[in-house]
mmCIF file with all atom_site columns, C-alpha atoms in Angstrom:
data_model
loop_
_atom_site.group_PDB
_atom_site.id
_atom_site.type_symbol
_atom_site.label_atom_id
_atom_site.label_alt_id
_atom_site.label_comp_id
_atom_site.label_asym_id
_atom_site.label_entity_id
_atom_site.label_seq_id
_atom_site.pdbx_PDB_ins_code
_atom_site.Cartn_x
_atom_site.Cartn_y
_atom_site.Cartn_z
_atom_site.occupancy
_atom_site.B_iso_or_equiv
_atom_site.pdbx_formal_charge
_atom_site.auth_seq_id
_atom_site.auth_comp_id
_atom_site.auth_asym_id
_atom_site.auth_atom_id
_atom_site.pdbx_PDB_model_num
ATOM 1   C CA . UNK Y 1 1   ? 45.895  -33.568 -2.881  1.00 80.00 ? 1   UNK Y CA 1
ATOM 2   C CA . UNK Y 1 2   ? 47.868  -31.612 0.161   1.00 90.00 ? 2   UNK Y CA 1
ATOM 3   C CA . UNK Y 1 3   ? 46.098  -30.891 3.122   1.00 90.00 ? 3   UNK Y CA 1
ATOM 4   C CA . UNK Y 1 4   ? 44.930  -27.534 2.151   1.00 89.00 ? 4   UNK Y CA 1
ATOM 5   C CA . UNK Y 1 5   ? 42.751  -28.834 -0.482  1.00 91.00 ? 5   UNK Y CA 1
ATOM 6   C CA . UNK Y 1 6   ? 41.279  -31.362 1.325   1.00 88.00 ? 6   UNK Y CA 1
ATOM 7   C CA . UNK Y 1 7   ? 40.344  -28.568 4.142   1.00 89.00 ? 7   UNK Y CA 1
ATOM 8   C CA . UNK Y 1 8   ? 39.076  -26.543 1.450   1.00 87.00 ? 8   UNK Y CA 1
ATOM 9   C CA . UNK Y 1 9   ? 37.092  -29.199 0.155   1.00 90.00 ? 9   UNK Y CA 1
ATOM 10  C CA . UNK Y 1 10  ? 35.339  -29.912 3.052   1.00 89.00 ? 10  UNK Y CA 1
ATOM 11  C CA . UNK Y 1 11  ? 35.015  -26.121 4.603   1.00 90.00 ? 11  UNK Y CA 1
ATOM 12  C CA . UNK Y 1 12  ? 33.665  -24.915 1.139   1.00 90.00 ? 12  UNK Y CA 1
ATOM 13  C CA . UNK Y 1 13  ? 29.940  -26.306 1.175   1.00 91.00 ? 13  UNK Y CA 1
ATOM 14  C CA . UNK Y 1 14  ? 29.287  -25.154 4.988   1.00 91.00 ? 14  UNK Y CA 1
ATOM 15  C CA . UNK Y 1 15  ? 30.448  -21.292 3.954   1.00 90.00 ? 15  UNK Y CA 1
ATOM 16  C CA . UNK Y 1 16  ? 27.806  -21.822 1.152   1.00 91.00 ? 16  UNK Y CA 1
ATOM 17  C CA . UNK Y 1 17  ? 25.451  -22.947 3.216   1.00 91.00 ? 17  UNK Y CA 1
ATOM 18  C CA . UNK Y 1 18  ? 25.886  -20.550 6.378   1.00 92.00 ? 18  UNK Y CA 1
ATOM 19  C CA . UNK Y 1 19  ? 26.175  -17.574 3.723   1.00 91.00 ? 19  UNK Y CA 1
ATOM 20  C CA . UNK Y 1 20  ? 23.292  -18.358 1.689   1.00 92.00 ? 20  UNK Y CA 1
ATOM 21  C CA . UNK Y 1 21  ? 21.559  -18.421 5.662   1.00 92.00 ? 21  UNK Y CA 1
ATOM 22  C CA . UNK Y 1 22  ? 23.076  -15.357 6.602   1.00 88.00 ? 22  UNK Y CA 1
ATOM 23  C CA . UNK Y 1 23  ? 21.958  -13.759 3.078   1.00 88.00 ? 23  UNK Y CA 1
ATOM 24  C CA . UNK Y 1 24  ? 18.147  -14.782 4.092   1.00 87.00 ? 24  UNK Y CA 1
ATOM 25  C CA . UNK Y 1 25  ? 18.018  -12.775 7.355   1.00 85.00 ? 25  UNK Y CA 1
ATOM 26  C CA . UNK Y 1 26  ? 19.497  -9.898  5.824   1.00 84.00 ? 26  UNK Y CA 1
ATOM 27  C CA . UNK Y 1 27  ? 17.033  -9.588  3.009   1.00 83.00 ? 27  UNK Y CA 1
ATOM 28  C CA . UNK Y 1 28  ? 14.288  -10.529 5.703   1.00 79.00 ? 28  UNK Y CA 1
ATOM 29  C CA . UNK Y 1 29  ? 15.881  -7.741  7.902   1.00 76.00 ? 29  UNK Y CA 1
ATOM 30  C CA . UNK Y 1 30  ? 15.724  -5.139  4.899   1.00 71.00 ? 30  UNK Y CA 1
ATOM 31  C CA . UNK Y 1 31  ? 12.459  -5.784  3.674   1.00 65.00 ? 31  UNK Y CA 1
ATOM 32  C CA . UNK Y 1 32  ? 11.087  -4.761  7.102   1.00 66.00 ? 32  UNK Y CA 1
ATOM 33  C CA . UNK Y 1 33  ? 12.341  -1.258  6.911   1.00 72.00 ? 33  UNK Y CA 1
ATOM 34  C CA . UNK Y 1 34  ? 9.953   1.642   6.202   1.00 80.00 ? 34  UNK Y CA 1
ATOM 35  C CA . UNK Y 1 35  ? 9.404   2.238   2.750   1.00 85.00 ? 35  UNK Y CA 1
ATOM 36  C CA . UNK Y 1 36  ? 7.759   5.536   0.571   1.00 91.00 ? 36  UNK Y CA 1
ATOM 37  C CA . UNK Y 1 37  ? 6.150   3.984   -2.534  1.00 93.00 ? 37  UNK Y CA 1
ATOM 38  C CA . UNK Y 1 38  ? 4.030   6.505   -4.555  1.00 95.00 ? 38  UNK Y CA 1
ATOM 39  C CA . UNK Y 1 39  ? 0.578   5.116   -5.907  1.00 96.00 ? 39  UNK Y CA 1
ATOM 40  C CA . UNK Y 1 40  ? -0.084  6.728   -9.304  1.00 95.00 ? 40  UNK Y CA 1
ATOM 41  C CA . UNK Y 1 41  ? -3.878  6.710   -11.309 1.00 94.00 ? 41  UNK Y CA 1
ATOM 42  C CA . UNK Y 1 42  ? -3.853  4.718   -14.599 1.00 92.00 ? 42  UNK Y CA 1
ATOM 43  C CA . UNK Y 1 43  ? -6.654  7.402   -15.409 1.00 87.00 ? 43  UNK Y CA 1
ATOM 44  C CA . UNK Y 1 44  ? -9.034  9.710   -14.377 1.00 87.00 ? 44  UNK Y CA 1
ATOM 45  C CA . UNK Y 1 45  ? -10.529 9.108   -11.139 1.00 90.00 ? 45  UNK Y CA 1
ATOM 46  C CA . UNK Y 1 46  ? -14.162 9.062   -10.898 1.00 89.00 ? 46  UNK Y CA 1
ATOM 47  C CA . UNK Y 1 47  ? -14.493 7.590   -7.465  1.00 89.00 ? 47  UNK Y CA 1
ATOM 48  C CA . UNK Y 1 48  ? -18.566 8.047   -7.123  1.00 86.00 ? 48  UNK Y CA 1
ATOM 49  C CA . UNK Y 1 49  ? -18.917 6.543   -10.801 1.00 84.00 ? 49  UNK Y CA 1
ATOM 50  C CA . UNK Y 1 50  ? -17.108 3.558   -10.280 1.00 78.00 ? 50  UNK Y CA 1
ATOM 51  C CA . UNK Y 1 51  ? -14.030 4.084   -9.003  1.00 80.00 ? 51  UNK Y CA 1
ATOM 52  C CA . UNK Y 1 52  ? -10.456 5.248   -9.507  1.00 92.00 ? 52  UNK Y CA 1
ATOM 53  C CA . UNK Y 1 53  ? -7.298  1.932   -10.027 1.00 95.00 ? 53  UNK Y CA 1
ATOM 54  C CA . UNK Y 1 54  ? -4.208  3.727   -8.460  1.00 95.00 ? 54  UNK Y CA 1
ATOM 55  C CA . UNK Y 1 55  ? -1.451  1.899   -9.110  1.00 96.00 ? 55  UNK Y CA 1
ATOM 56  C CA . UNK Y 1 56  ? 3.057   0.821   -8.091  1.00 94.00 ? 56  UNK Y CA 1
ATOM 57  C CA . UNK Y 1 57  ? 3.845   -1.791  -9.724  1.00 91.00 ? 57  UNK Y CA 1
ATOM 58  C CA . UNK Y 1 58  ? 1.702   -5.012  -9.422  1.00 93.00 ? 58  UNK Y CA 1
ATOM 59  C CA . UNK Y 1 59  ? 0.282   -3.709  -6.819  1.00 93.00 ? 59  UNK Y CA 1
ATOM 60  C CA . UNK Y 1 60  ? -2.818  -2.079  -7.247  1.00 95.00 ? 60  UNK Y CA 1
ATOM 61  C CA . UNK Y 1 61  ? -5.533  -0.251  -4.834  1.00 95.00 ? 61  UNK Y CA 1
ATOM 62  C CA . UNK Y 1 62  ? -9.546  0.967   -6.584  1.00 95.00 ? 62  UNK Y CA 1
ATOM 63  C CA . UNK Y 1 63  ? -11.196 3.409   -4.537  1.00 94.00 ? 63  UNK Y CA 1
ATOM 64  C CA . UNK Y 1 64  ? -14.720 3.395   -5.048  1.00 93.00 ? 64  UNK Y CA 1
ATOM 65  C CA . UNK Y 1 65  ? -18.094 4.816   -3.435  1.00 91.00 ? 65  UNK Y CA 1
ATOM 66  C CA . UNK Y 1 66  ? -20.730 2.576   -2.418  1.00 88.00 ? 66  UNK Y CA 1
ATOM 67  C CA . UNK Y 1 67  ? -23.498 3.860   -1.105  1.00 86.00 ? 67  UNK Y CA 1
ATOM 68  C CA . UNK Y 1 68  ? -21.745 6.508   1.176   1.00 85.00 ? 68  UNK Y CA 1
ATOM 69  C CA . UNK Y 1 69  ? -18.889 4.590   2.285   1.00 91.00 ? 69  UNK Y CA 1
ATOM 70  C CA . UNK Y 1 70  ? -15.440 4.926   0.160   1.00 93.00 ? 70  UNK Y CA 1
ATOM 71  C CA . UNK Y 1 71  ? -14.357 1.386   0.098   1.00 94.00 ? 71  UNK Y CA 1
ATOM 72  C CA . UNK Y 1 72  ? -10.628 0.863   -0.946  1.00 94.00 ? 72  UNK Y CA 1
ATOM 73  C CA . UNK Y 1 73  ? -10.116 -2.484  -2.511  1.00 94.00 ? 73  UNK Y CA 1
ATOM 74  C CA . UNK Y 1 74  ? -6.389  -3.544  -3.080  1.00 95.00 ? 74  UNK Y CA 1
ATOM 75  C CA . UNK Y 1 75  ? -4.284  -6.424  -4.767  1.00 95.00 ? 75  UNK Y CA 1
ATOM 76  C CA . UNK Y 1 76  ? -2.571  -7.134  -1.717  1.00 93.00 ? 76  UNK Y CA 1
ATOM 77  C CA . UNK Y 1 77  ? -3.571  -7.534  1.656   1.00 95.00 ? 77  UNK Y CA 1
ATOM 78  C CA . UNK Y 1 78  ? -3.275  -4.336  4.203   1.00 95.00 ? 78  UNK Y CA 1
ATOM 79  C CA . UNK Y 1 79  ? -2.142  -3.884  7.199   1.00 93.00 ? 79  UNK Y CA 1
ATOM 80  C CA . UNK Y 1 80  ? -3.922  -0.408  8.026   1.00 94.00 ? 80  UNK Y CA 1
ATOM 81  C CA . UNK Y 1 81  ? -5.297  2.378   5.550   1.00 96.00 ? 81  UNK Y CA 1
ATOM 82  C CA . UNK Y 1 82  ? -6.033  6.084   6.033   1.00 96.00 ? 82  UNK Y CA 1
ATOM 83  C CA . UNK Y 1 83  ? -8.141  8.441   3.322   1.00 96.00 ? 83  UNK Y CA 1
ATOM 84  C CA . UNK Y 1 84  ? -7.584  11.843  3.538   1.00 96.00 ? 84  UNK Y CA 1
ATOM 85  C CA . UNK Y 1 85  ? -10.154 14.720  2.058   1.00 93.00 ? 85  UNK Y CA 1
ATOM 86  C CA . UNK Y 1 86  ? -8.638  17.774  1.345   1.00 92.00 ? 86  UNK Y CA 1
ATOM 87  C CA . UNK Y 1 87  ? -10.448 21.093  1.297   1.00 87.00 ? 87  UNK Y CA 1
ATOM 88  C CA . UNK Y 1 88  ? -10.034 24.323  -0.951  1.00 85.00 ? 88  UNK Y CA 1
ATOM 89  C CA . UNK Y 1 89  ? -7.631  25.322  1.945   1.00 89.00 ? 89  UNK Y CA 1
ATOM 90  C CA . UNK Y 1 90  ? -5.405  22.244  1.676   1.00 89.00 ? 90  UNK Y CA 1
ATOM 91  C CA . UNK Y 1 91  ? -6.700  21.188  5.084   1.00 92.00 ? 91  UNK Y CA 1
ATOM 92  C CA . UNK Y 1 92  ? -7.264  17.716  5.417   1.00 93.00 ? 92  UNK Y CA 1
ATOM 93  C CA . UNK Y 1 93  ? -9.420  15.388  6.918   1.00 94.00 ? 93  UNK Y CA 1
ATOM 94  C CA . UNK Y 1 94  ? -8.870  11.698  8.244   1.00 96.00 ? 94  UNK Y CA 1
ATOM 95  C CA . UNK Y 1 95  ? -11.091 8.767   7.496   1.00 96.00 ? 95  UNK Y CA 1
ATOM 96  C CA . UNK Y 1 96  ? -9.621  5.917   9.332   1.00 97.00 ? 96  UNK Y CA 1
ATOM 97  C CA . UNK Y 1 97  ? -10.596 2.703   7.094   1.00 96.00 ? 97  UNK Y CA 1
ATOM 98  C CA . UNK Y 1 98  ? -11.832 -0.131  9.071   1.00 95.00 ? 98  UNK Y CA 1
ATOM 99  C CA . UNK Y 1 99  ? -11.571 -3.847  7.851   1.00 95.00 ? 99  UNK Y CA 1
ATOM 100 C CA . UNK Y 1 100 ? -14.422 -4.959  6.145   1.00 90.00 ? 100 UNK Y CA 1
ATOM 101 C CA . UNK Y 1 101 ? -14.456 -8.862  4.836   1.00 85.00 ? 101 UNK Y CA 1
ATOM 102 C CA . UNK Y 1 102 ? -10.611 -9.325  4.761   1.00 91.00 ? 102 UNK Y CA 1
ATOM 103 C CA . UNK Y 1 103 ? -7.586  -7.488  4.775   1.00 92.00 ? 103 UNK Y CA 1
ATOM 104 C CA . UNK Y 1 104 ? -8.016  -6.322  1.056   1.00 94.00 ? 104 UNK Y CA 1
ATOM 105 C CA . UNK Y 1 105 ? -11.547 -4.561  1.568   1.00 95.00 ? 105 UNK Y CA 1
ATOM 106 C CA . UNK Y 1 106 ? -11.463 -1.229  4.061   1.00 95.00 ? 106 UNK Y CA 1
ATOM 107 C CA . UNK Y 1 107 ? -14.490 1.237   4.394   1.00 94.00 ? 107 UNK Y CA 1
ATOM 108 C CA . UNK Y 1 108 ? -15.375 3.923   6.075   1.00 95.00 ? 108 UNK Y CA 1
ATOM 109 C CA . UNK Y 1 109 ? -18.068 6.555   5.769   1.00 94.00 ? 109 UNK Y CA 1
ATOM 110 C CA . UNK Y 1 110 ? -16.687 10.098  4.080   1.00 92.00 ? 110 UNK Y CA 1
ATOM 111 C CA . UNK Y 1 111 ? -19.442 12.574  3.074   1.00 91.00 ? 111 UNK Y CA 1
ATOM 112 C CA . UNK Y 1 112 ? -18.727 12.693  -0.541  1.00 89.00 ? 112 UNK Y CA 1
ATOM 113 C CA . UNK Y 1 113 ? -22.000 12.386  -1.941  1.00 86.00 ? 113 UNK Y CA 1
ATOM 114 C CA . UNK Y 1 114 ? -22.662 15.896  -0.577  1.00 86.00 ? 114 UNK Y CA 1
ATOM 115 C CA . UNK Y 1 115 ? -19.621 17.555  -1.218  1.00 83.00 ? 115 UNK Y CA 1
ATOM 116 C CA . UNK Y 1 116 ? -20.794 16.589  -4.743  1.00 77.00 ? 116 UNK Y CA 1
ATOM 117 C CA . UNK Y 1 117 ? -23.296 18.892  -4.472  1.00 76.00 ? 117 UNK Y CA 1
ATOM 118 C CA . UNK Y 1 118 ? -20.513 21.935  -4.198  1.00 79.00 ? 118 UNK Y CA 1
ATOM 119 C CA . UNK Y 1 119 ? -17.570 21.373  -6.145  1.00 77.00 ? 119 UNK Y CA 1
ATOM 120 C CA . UNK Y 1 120 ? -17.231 19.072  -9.825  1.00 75.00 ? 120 UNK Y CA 1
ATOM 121 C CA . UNK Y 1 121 ? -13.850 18.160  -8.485  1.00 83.00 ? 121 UNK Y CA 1
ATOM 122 C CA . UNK Y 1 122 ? -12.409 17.257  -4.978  1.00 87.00 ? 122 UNK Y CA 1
ATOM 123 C CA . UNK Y 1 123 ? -8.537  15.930  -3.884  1.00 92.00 ? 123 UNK Y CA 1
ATOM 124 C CA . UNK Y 1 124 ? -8.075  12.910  -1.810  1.00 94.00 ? 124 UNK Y CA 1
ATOM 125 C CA . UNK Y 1 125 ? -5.543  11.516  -0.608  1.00 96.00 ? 125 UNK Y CA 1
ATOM 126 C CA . UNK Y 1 126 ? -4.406  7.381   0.000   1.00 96.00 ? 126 UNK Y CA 1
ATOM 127 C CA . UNK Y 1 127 ? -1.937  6.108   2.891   1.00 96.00 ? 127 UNK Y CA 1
ATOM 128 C CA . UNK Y 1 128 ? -2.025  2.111   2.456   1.00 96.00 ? 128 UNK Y CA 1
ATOM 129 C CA . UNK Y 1 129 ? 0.147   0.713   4.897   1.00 93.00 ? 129 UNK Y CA 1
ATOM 130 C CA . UNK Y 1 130 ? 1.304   -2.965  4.123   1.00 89.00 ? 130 UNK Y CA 1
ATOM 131 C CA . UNK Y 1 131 ? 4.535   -4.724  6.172   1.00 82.00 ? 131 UNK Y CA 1
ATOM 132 C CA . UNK Y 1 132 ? 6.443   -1.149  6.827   1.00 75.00 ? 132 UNK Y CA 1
ATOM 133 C CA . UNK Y 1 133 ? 5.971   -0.290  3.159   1.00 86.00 ? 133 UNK Y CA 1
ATOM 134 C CA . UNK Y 1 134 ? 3.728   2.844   2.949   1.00 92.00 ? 134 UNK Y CA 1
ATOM 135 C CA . UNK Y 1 135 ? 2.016   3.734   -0.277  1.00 95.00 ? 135 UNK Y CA 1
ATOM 136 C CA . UNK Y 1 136 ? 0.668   7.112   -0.317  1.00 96.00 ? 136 UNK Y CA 1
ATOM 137 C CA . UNK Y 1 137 ? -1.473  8.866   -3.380  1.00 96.00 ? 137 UNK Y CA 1
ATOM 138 C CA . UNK Y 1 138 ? -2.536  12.070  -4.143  1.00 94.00 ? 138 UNK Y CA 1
ATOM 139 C CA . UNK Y 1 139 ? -5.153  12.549  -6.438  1.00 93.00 ? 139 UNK Y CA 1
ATOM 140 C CA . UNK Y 1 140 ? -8.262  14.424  -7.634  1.00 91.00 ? 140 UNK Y CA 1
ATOM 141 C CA . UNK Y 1 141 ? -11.679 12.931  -8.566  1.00 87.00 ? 141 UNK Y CA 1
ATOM 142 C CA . UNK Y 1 142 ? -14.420 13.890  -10.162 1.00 81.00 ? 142 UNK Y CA 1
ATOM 143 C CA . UNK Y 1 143 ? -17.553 14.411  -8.364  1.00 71.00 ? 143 UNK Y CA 1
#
């Protein structure tokens, strides 16, 4: 074996090593970019009967009604999470969600029991924010 292959020898496991380092911080480095995902409903979304499962993947989010506060339950945990109602107008409003018993229950209050009262149909719309990944939804429920 000439001296090349013996440098090689020994040279080849510490490139492996420091690129399969180096290959860690860049994934780690991409994965903390800001992403768009788009949160789709498996059906029809009933959100004062029991809720509406929006859905990317295996992640998951149900957005539900419980006794005047919208609570958003989710399959992973959040890092913040905005509802939006939108009126006839396409003028929105925020709810901020607050935390509620850990990072995969928010709630707020949102007054769509009464809007219930005016319209059979009203669109919301879902910003769940999770490790600079946003996942927004826009959808329509049936009040």
């Amino acid at each position: 074996m000439n001296k090349h292959t013996k440098v090689a020898v020994l040279v080849a496991p510490l490139l492996a090593v420091f690129g399969y380092i180096a290959s860690d911080y860049f994934i780690e480095n991409d994965a903390d970019k800001n992403k768009l995902i788009t949160l789709i409903p498996e059906s029809s979304c009933e959100v004062l009967a029991g809720g509406c499962v929006l859905t990317s993947g295996d992640f998951k989010v149900n957005v539900f009604d419980k006794n005047g506060s919208t609570v958003v339950n989710s399959t992973f945990p959040l890092d913040e999470a905005v509802l939006f109602l939108v009126n006839e107008d396409n003028t929105s409003t925020a709810y901020p969600l607050t935390q509620v018993q850990s990072n995969y229950y928010w709630q707020t209050q949102t007054p769509l029991r009464e809007l219930a009262n005016t319209s059979a149909s009203y669109k919301l719309r879902l910003i769940a924010s999770i490790k600079g990944g946003d996942y927004i939804s826009e959808f329509e429920t049936l009040l």
